[in-house]
PDB file of C-alpha atoms in Angstrom:
ATOM      1  CA  GLY A   1      71.704  91.064  -2.518  1.00  0.00           C
ATOM      2  CA  ALA A   2      69.133  89.220  -0.419  1.00  0.00           C
ATOM      3  CA  GLY A   3      71.239  85.693  -1.581  1.00  0.00           C
ATOM      4  CA  VAL A   4      73.901  83.985  -2.973  1.00  0.00           C
ATOM      5  CA  SER A   5      73.890  85.316  -6.548  1.00  0.00           C
ATOM      6  CA  GLN A   6      75.814  83.135  -8.933  1.00  0.00           C
ATOM      7  CA  THR A   7      76.905  83.926 -12.475  1.00  0.00           C
ATOM      8  CA  PRO A   8      76.382  82.867 -15.406  1.00  0.00           C
ATOM      9  CA  SER A   9      73.902  80.368 -14.727  1.00  0.00           C
ATOM     10  CA  ASN A  10      74.820  78.730 -17.544  1.00  0.00           C
ATOM     11  CA  LYS A  11      78.256  77.913 -19.469  1.00  0.00           C
ATOM     12  CA  VAL A  12      78.971  75.751 -22.177  1.00  0.00           C
ATOM     13  CA  THR A  13      82.693  75.906 -23.163  1.00  0.00           C
ATOM     14  CA  GLU A  14      84.683  73.716 -25.491  1.00  0.00           C
ATOM     15  CA  LYS A  15      87.721  71.096 -24.051  1.00  0.00           C
ATOM     16  CA  GLY A  16      90.818  73.054 -23.373  1.00  0.00           C
ATOM     17  CA  LYS A  17      89.523  76.438 -22.467  1.00  0.00           C
ATOM     18  CA  TYR A  18      89.610  78.476 -19.404  1.00  0.00           C
ATOM     19  CA  VAL A  19      86.374  78.993 -17.669  1.00  0.00           C
ATOM     20  CA  GLU A  20      85.753  81.773 -14.438  1.00  0.00           C
ATOM     21  CA  LEU A  21      83.211  81.221 -12.315  1.00  0.00           C
ATOM     22  CA  ARG A  22      81.739  84.241 -10.100  1.00  0.00           C
ATOM     23  CA  CYS A  23      80.141  83.636  -6.539  1.00  0.00           C
ATOM     24  CA  ASP A  24      78.603  87.121  -4.844  1.00  0.00           C
ATOM     25  CA  PRO A  25      77.715  86.105  -1.418  1.00  0.00           C
ATOM     26  CA  ILE A  26      75.555  87.611   0.920  1.00  0.00           C
ATOM     27  CA  SER A  27      76.675  90.517   2.189  1.00  0.00           C
ATOM     28  CA  GLY A  28      78.586  90.221   5.714  1.00  0.00           C
ATOM     29  CA  HIS A  29      79.124  86.270   5.533  1.00  0.00           C
ATOM     30  CA  THR A  30      82.554  86.055   6.148  1.00  0.00           C
ATOM     31  CA  ALA A  31      82.527  82.259   5.340  1.00  0.00           C
ATOM     32  CA  LEU A  32      82.345  81.231   0.984  1.00  0.00           C
ATOM     33  CA  TYR A  33      82.104  77.466   0.105  1.00  0.00           C
ATOM     34  CA  TRP A  34      82.521  76.041  -3.629  1.00  0.00           C
ATOM     35  CA  TYR A  35      80.776  72.902  -3.762  1.00  0.00           C
ATOM     36  CA  ARG A  36      80.298  70.364  -6.816  1.00  0.00           C
ATOM     37  CA  GLN A  37      77.591  68.768  -7.872  1.00  0.00           C
ATOM     38  CA  SER A  38      77.650  65.129 -10.327  1.00  0.00           C
ATOM     39  CA  LEU A  39      74.324  64.131 -11.670  1.00  0.00           C
ATOM     40  CA  GLY A  40      72.433  62.066  -9.496  1.00  0.00           C
ATOM     41  CA  GLN A  41      74.946  63.283  -6.639  1.00  0.00           C
ATOM     42  CA  GLY A  42      75.457  64.822  -3.562  1.00  0.00           C
ATOM     43  CA  PRO A  43      77.604  68.251  -3.377  1.00  0.00           C
ATOM     44  CA  GLU A  44      81.409  67.489  -3.063  1.00  0.00           C
ATOM     45  CA  PHE A  45      83.217  69.996  -1.391  1.00  0.00           C
ATOM     46  CA  LEU A  46      85.694  71.544  -3.346  1.00  0.00           C
ATOM     47  CA  ILE A  47      87.346  74.631  -1.447  1.00  0.00           C
ATOM     48  CA  TYR A  48      86.736  76.922   1.826  1.00  0.00           C
ATOM     49  CA  PHE A  49      87.419  80.716   2.068  1.00  0.00           C
ATOM     50  CA  GLN A  50      87.444  82.808   5.441  1.00  0.00           C
ATOM     51  CA  GLY A  51      87.991  86.189   4.824  1.00  0.00           C
ATOM     52  CA  THR A  52      90.249  86.450   1.761  1.00  0.00           C
ATOM     53  CA  GLY A  53      92.435  83.290   2.646  1.00  0.00           C
ATOM     54  CA  ALA A  54      91.224  79.996   1.300  1.00  0.00           C
ATOM     55  CA  ALA A  55      91.075  78.209   4.522  1.00  0.00           C
ATOM     56  CA  ASP A  56      90.545  74.858   2.988  1.00  0.00           C
ATOM     57  CA  ASP A  57      91.164  73.815  -0.455  1.00  0.00           C
ATOM     58  CA  SER A  58      91.270  69.986  -0.115  1.00  0.00           C
ATOM     59  CA  GLY A  59      88.431  69.503  -2.245  1.00  0.00           C
ATOM     60  CA  LEU A  60      89.987  70.868  -5.210  1.00  0.00           C
ATOM     61  CA  PRO A  61      90.438  67.918  -7.814  1.00  0.00           C
ATOM     62  CA  ASN A  62      93.826  68.937  -9.046  1.00  0.00           C
ATOM     63  CA  ASP A  63      96.256  72.090  -9.737  1.00  0.00           C
ATOM     64  CA  ARG A  64      93.891  73.091 -12.853  1.00  0.00           C
ATOM     65  CA  PHE A  65      91.329  74.609 -10.652  1.00  0.00           C
ATOM     66  CA  PHE A  66      91.791  77.448  -8.397  1.00  0.00           C
ATOM     67  CA  ALA A  67      89.782  79.768  -7.065  1.00  0.00           C
ATOM     68  CA  VAL A  68      90.192  83.281  -5.047  1.00  0.00           C
ATOM     69  CA  ARG A  69      88.243  86.019  -3.037  1.00  0.00           C
ATOM     70  CA  PRO A  70      90.539  89.157  -2.616  1.00  0.00           C
ATOM     71  CA  GLU A  71      88.596  91.485  -0.876  1.00  0.00           C
ATOM     72  CA  GLY A  72      86.748  89.005   0.955  1.00  0.00           C
ATOM     73  CA  SER A  73      83.643  89.332  -0.572  1.00  0.00           C
ATOM     74  CA  VAL A  74      83.386  88.224  -4.076  1.00  0.00           C
ATOM     75  CA  SER A  75      85.118  84.867  -5.513  1.00  0.00           C
ATOM     76  CA  THR A  76      85.592  83.253  -8.558  1.00  0.00           C
ATOM     77  CA  LEU A  77      86.480  79.564  -9.105  1.00  0.00           C
ATOM     78  CA  LYS A  78      88.929  79.588 -12.312  1.00  0.00           C
ATOM     79  CA  ILE A  79      89.184  76.126 -14.312  1.00  0.00           C
ATOM     80  CA  GLN A  80      91.926  75.848 -16.860  1.00  0.00           C
ATOM     81  CA  ARG A  81      92.358  73.140 -19.504  1.00  0.00           C
ATOM     82  CA  THR A  82      88.606  72.174 -18.677  1.00  0.00           C
ATOM     83  CA  GLU A  83      87.979  68.565 -19.310  1.00  0.00           C
ATOM     84  CA  ARG A  84      84.586  66.837 -20.221  1.00  0.00           C
ATOM     85  CA  GLY A  85      84.971  65.505 -16.720  1.00  0.00           C
ATOM     86  CA  ASP A  86      84.554  68.895 -15.686  1.00  0.00           C
ATOM     87  CA  SER A  87      81.046  69.217 -16.385  1.00  0.00           C
ATOM     88  CA  ALA A  88      78.532  69.630 -13.424  1.00  0.00           C
ATOM     89  CA  VAL A  89      76.639  72.140 -11.865  1.00  0.00           C
ATOM     90  CA  TYR A  90      79.154  74.102  -9.345  1.00  0.00           C
ATOM     91  CA  LEU A  91      77.418  75.486  -5.801  1.00  0.00           C
ATOM     92  CA  CYS A  92      78.835  78.605  -4.059  1.00  0.00           C
ATOM     93  CA  ALA A  93      77.219  79.055  -0.299  1.00  0.00           C
ATOM     94  CA  SER A  94      77.809  81.778   2.455  1.00  0.00           C
ATOM     95  CA  SER A  95      77.670  81.934   5.746  1.00  0.00           C
ATOM     96  CA  TRP A  96      78.383  84.229   9.089  1.00  0.00           C
ATOM     97  CA  ASP A  97      81.028  81.535   9.794  1.00  0.00           C
ATOM     98  CA  LYS A  98      81.859  77.903   9.621  1.00  0.00           C
ATOM     99  CA  ASN A  99      79.813  76.862  12.679  1.00  0.00           C
ATOM    100  CA  THR A 100      76.602  78.162  11.119  1.00  0.00           C
ATOM    101  CA  GLU A 101      74.323  77.234   8.291  1.00  0.00           C
ATOM    102  CA  ALA A 102      75.078  78.081   4.655  1.00  0.00           C
ATOM    103  CA  PHE A 103      72.799  79.512   2.402  1.00  0.00           C
ATOM    104  CA  PHE A 104      73.234  78.541  -1.587  1.00  0.00           C
ATOM    105  CA  GLY A 105      73.176  79.918  -4.885  1.00  0.00           C
ATOM    106  CA  GLN A 106      71.730  79.068  -7.891  1.00  0.00           C
ATOM    107  CA  GLY A 107      74.700  77.250  -9.246  1.00  0.00           C
ATOM    108  CA  THR A 108      76.383  77.583 -12.477  1.00  0.00           C
ATOM    109  CA  ARG A 109      75.744  74.073 -15.226  1.00  0.00           C
ATOM    110  CA  LEU A 110      78.919  73.815 -16.857  1.00  0.00           C
ATOM    111  CA  THR A 111      79.032  71.966 -19.694  1.00  0.00           C
ATOM    112  CA  VAL A 112      82.631  70.795 -21.602  1.00  0.00           C
ATOM    113  CA  VAL A 113      81.968  70.144 -25.038  1.00  0.00           C
TER     114      VAL A 113
ATOM    115  CA  ALA B   1      85.788  58.717   7.845  1.00  0.00           C
ATOM    116  CA  GLN B   2      83.040  61.385   7.661  1.00  0.00           C
ATOM    117  CA  SER B   3      80.132  60.505   6.132  1.00  0.00           C
ATOM    118  CA  VAL B   4      76.278  60.955   5.882  1.00  0.00           C
ATOM    119  CA  THR B   5      74.030  58.387   4.328  1.00  0.00           C
ATOM    120  CA  GLN B   6      70.314  58.644   2.814  1.00  0.00           C
ATOM    121  CA  PRO B   7      69.490  54.989   2.021  1.00  0.00           C
ATOM    122  CA  ASP B   8      66.503  55.687  -0.111  1.00  0.00           C
ATOM    123  CA  ILE B   9      67.341  56.774  -3.657  1.00  0.00           C
ATOM    124  CA  HIS B  10      63.930  57.545  -4.591  1.00  0.00           C
ATOM    125  CA  ILE B  11      60.742  57.770  -2.541  1.00  0.00           C
ATOM    126  CA  THR B  12      57.240  58.104  -4.275  1.00  0.00           C
ATOM    127  CA  VAL B  13      54.250  59.079  -2.036  1.00  0.00           C
ATOM    128  CA  SER B  14      50.643  59.868  -2.210  1.00  0.00           C
ATOM    129  CA  GLU B  15      49.478  63.511  -2.158  1.00  0.00           C
ATOM    130  CA  GLY B  16      48.231  64.243   1.400  1.00  0.00           C
ATOM    131  CA  ALA B  17      49.730  61.201   3.049  1.00  0.00           C
ATOM    132  CA  SER B  18      52.902  61.135   5.985  1.00  0.00           C
ATOM    133  CA  LEU B  19      56.513  61.129   4.769  1.00  0.00           C
ATOM    134  CA  GLU B  20      59.558  60.281   6.416  1.00  0.00           C
ATOM    135  CA  LEU B  21      63.475  60.514   4.970  1.00  0.00           C
ATOM    136  CA  ARG B  22      66.293  58.896   6.316  1.00  0.00           C
ATOM    137  CA  CYS B  23      69.170  60.656   7.391  1.00  0.00           C
ATOM    138  CA  ASN B  24      72.324  58.704   9.076  1.00  0.00           C
ATOM    139  CA  TYR B  25      75.660  59.936   9.807  1.00  0.00           C
ATOM    140  CA  SER B  26      79.105  58.986  11.194  1.00  0.00           C
ATOM    141  CA  TYR B  27      81.277  61.092  13.318  1.00  0.00           C
ATOM    142  CA  GLY B  28      82.929  60.942  16.319  1.00  0.00           C
ATOM    143  CA  ALA B  29      81.033  63.504  17.726  1.00  0.00           C
ATOM    144  CA  THR B  30      77.375  65.013  16.895  1.00  0.00           C
ATOM    145  CA  PRO B  31      77.960  67.382  14.145  1.00  0.00           C
ATOM    146  CA  TYR B  32      75.545  70.271  13.230  1.00  0.00           C
ATOM    147  CA  LEU B  33      72.886  68.793  11.399  1.00  0.00           C
ATOM    148  CA  PHE B  34      71.124  70.046   8.257  1.00  0.00           C
ATOM    149  CA  TRP B  35      68.305  69.415   5.656  1.00  0.00           C
ATOM    150  CA  TYR B  36      68.020  71.195   1.851  1.00  0.00           C
ATOM    151  CA  VAL B  37      66.000  70.696  -0.772  1.00  0.00           C
ATOM    152  CA  GLN B  38      66.624  71.051  -4.320  1.00  0.00           C
ATOM    153  CA  SER B  39      63.860  71.310  -7.444  1.00  0.00           C
ATOM    154  CA  PRO B  40      65.284  70.286 -11.149  1.00  0.00           C
ATOM    155  CA  GLY B  41      67.192  73.353 -11.584  1.00  0.00           C
ATOM    156  CA  GLN B  42      67.846  75.090  -8.812  1.00  0.00           C
ATOM    157  CA  GLY B  43      70.209  75.818  -6.059  1.00  0.00           C
ATOM    158  CA  LEU B  44      69.866  74.121  -2.244  1.00  0.00           C
ATOM    159  CA  GLN B  45      67.125  75.576   0.191  1.00  0.00           C
ATOM    160  CA  LEU B  46      67.706  74.874   3.254  1.00  0.00           C
ATOM    161  CA  LEU B  47      64.619  73.351   5.178  1.00  0.00           C
ATOM    162  CA  LEU B  48      65.888  73.122   9.144  1.00  0.00           C
ATOM    163  CA  LYS B  49      69.286  72.710  10.773  1.00  0.00           C
ATOM    164  CA  TYR B  50      70.065  71.204  14.541  1.00  0.00           C
ATOM    165  CA  PHE B  51      72.739  72.423  16.467  1.00  0.00           C
ATOM    166  CA  SER B  52      71.960  71.524  19.927  1.00  0.00           C
ATOM    167  CA  GLY B  53      69.121  71.574  22.386  1.00  0.00           C
ATOM    168  CA  ASP B  54      65.605  70.263  21.519  1.00  0.00           C
ATOM    169  CA  THR B  55      66.068  67.246  19.471  1.00  0.00           C
ATOM    170  CA  LEU B  56      62.747  67.774  17.592  1.00  0.00           C
ATOM    171  CA  VAL B  57      63.525  70.687  15.220  1.00  0.00           C
ATOM    172  CA  GLN B  58      61.051  72.230  13.108  1.00  0.00           C
ATOM    173  CA  GLY B  59      61.602  73.775   9.507  1.00  0.00           C
ATOM    174  CA  ILE B  60      60.052  75.813   6.708  1.00  0.00           C
ATOM    175  CA  LYS B  61      56.962  74.343   4.421  1.00  0.00           C
ATOM    176  CA  GLY B  62      55.809  72.262   7.727  1.00  0.00           C
ATOM    177  CA  PHE B  63      58.804  69.879   7.604  1.00  0.00           C
ATOM    178  CA  GLU B  64      60.455  68.937  10.918  1.00  0.00           C
ATOM    179  CA  ALA B  65      63.104  66.418  11.779  1.00  0.00           C
ATOM    180  CA  GLU B  66      64.168  64.464  14.584  1.00  0.00           C
ATOM    181  CA  PHE B  67      67.573  63.958  16.108  1.00  0.00           C
ATOM    182  CA  LYS B  68      68.580  60.441  17.328  1.00  0.00           C
ATOM    183  CA  ARG B  69      71.835  60.270  19.016  1.00  0.00           C
ATOM    184  CA  SER B  70      71.345  56.497  19.892  1.00  0.00           C
ATOM    185  CA  GLN B  71      70.729  55.632  15.930  1.00  0.00           C
ATOM    186  CA  SER B  72      73.076  58.782  14.668  1.00  0.00           C
ATOM    187  CA  SER B  73      69.992  59.558  12.473  1.00  0.00           C
ATOM    188  CA  PHE B  74      68.338  63.032  11.483  1.00  0.00           C
ATOM    189  CA  ASN B  75      65.371  62.111  10.134  1.00  0.00           C
ATOM    190  CA  LEU B  76      62.968  64.058   8.050  1.00  0.00           C
ATOM    191  CA  ARG B  77      59.291  64.306   8.494  1.00  0.00           C
ATOM    192  CA  LYS B  78      56.139  66.150   7.120  1.00  0.00           C
ATOM    193  CA  PRO B  79      52.488  64.666   8.010  1.00  0.00           C
ATOM    194  CA  SER B  80      50.518  65.523   4.577  1.00  0.00           C
ATOM    195  CA  VAL B  81      52.688  65.972   1.134  1.00  0.00           C
ATOM    196  CA  HIS B  82      51.643  68.348  -1.078  1.00  0.00           C
ATOM    197  CA  TRP B  83      52.488  68.043  -4.613  1.00  0.00           C
ATOM    198  CA  SER B  84      54.536  70.876  -4.542  1.00  0.00           C
ATOM    199  CA  ASP B  85      57.087  69.023  -2.199  1.00  0.00           C
ATOM    200  CA  ALA B  86      58.381  66.997  -5.030  1.00  0.00           C
ATOM    201  CA  ALA B  87      62.137  67.434  -5.229  1.00  0.00           C
ATOM    202  CA  GLU B  88      65.419  66.157  -4.347  1.00  0.00           C
ATOM    203  CA  TYR B  89      66.697  66.125  -0.566  1.00  0.00           C
ATOM    204  CA  PHE B  90      69.496  66.221   1.058  1.00  0.00           C
ATOM    205  CA  CYS B  91      70.694  65.924   4.182  1.00  0.00           C
ATOM    206  CA  ALA B  92      74.067  67.274   5.474  1.00  0.00           C
ATOM    207  CA  ALA B  93      76.308  67.294   8.464  1.00  0.00           C
ATOM    208  CA  HIS B  94      79.157  69.787   9.711  1.00  0.00           C
ATOM    209  CA  PRO B  95      81.350  68.343  12.479  1.00  0.00           C
ATOM    210  CA  TYR B  96      82.202  71.483  14.773  1.00  0.00           C
ATOM    211  CA  ASN B  97      85.228  73.692  13.761  1.00  0.00           C
ATOM    212  CA  PHE B  98      85.320  72.076  10.853  1.00  0.00           C
ATOM    213  CA  ASN B  99      85.835  73.921   7.224  1.00  0.00           C
ATOM    214  CA  LYS B 100      83.218  71.861   5.296  1.00  0.00           C
ATOM    215  CA  PHE B 101      79.570  70.486   5.191  1.00  0.00           C
ATOM    216  CA  TYR B 102      79.317  66.725   4.467  1.00  0.00           C
ATOM    217  CA  PHE B 103      76.172  65.897   1.926  1.00  0.00           C
ATOM    218  CA  GLY B 104      74.237  62.601   1.410  1.00  0.00           C
ATOM    219  CA  SER B 105      73.717  61.479  -1.940  1.00  0.00           C
ATOM    220  CA  GLY B 106      69.843  62.828  -1.929  1.00  0.00           C
ATOM    221  CA  THR B 107      66.557  61.142  -1.771  1.00  0.00           C
ATOM    222  CA  LYS B 108      64.222  61.939  -4.854  1.00  0.00           C
ATOM    223  CA  LEU B 109      60.617  62.464  -3.895  1.00  0.00           C
ATOM    224  CA  ASN B 110      58.165  62.061  -6.287  1.00  0.00           C
ATOM    225  CA  VAL B 111      54.251  62.706  -5.085  1.00  0.00           C
ATOM    226  CA  LYS B 112      51.289  60.896  -6.752  1.00  0.00           C
ATOM    227  CA  PRO B 113      48.150  62.809  -7.119  1.00  0.00           C
TER     228      PRO B 113
END
């Protein structure tokens, strides 16, 4: 596709459930980022992939969060045992490499009830 | 610690008036610098970027930004604001070869008719 695609656009889940958020980056982009944006705040870094490997996962808040990018294209952010505090917009971005501009998807709004 | 500061949380300007949004960064060396715009419920759209060279950079939608090394600033400007410019604006910095972008907390722009 022409841009970064994220699905679903909205996700409501019950506390304690498991969720998966998907990101389809711009074709050919090797760098992929996940960010989290809480209401009224700027995006906060979660994880960076270069190709298939997670080159930097220092932003993941705890071990309930995990992300994969098995073929170096689509990435999935996985959250186990969701908590109400996980409610936020999860943004994915991709770029040619980490020293070029990143293009963001529309985000997935996660609501944990 | 690396940081990006946007001192103005909200700004209101009249349609047709000029606009300047402030951004300061704190890093050891000049990072790559970006401005993104976010409309309600949308992802981040890249307005402009600075990597090196000419310190005045032009972007989309009539925006420009000026990099001032002495002030560690990268302020966004527009000579004449349109009602459609109402949105939230984020400044971001990416130190060379780092694995992440650092975002400011955003400035919400309101445009009065």
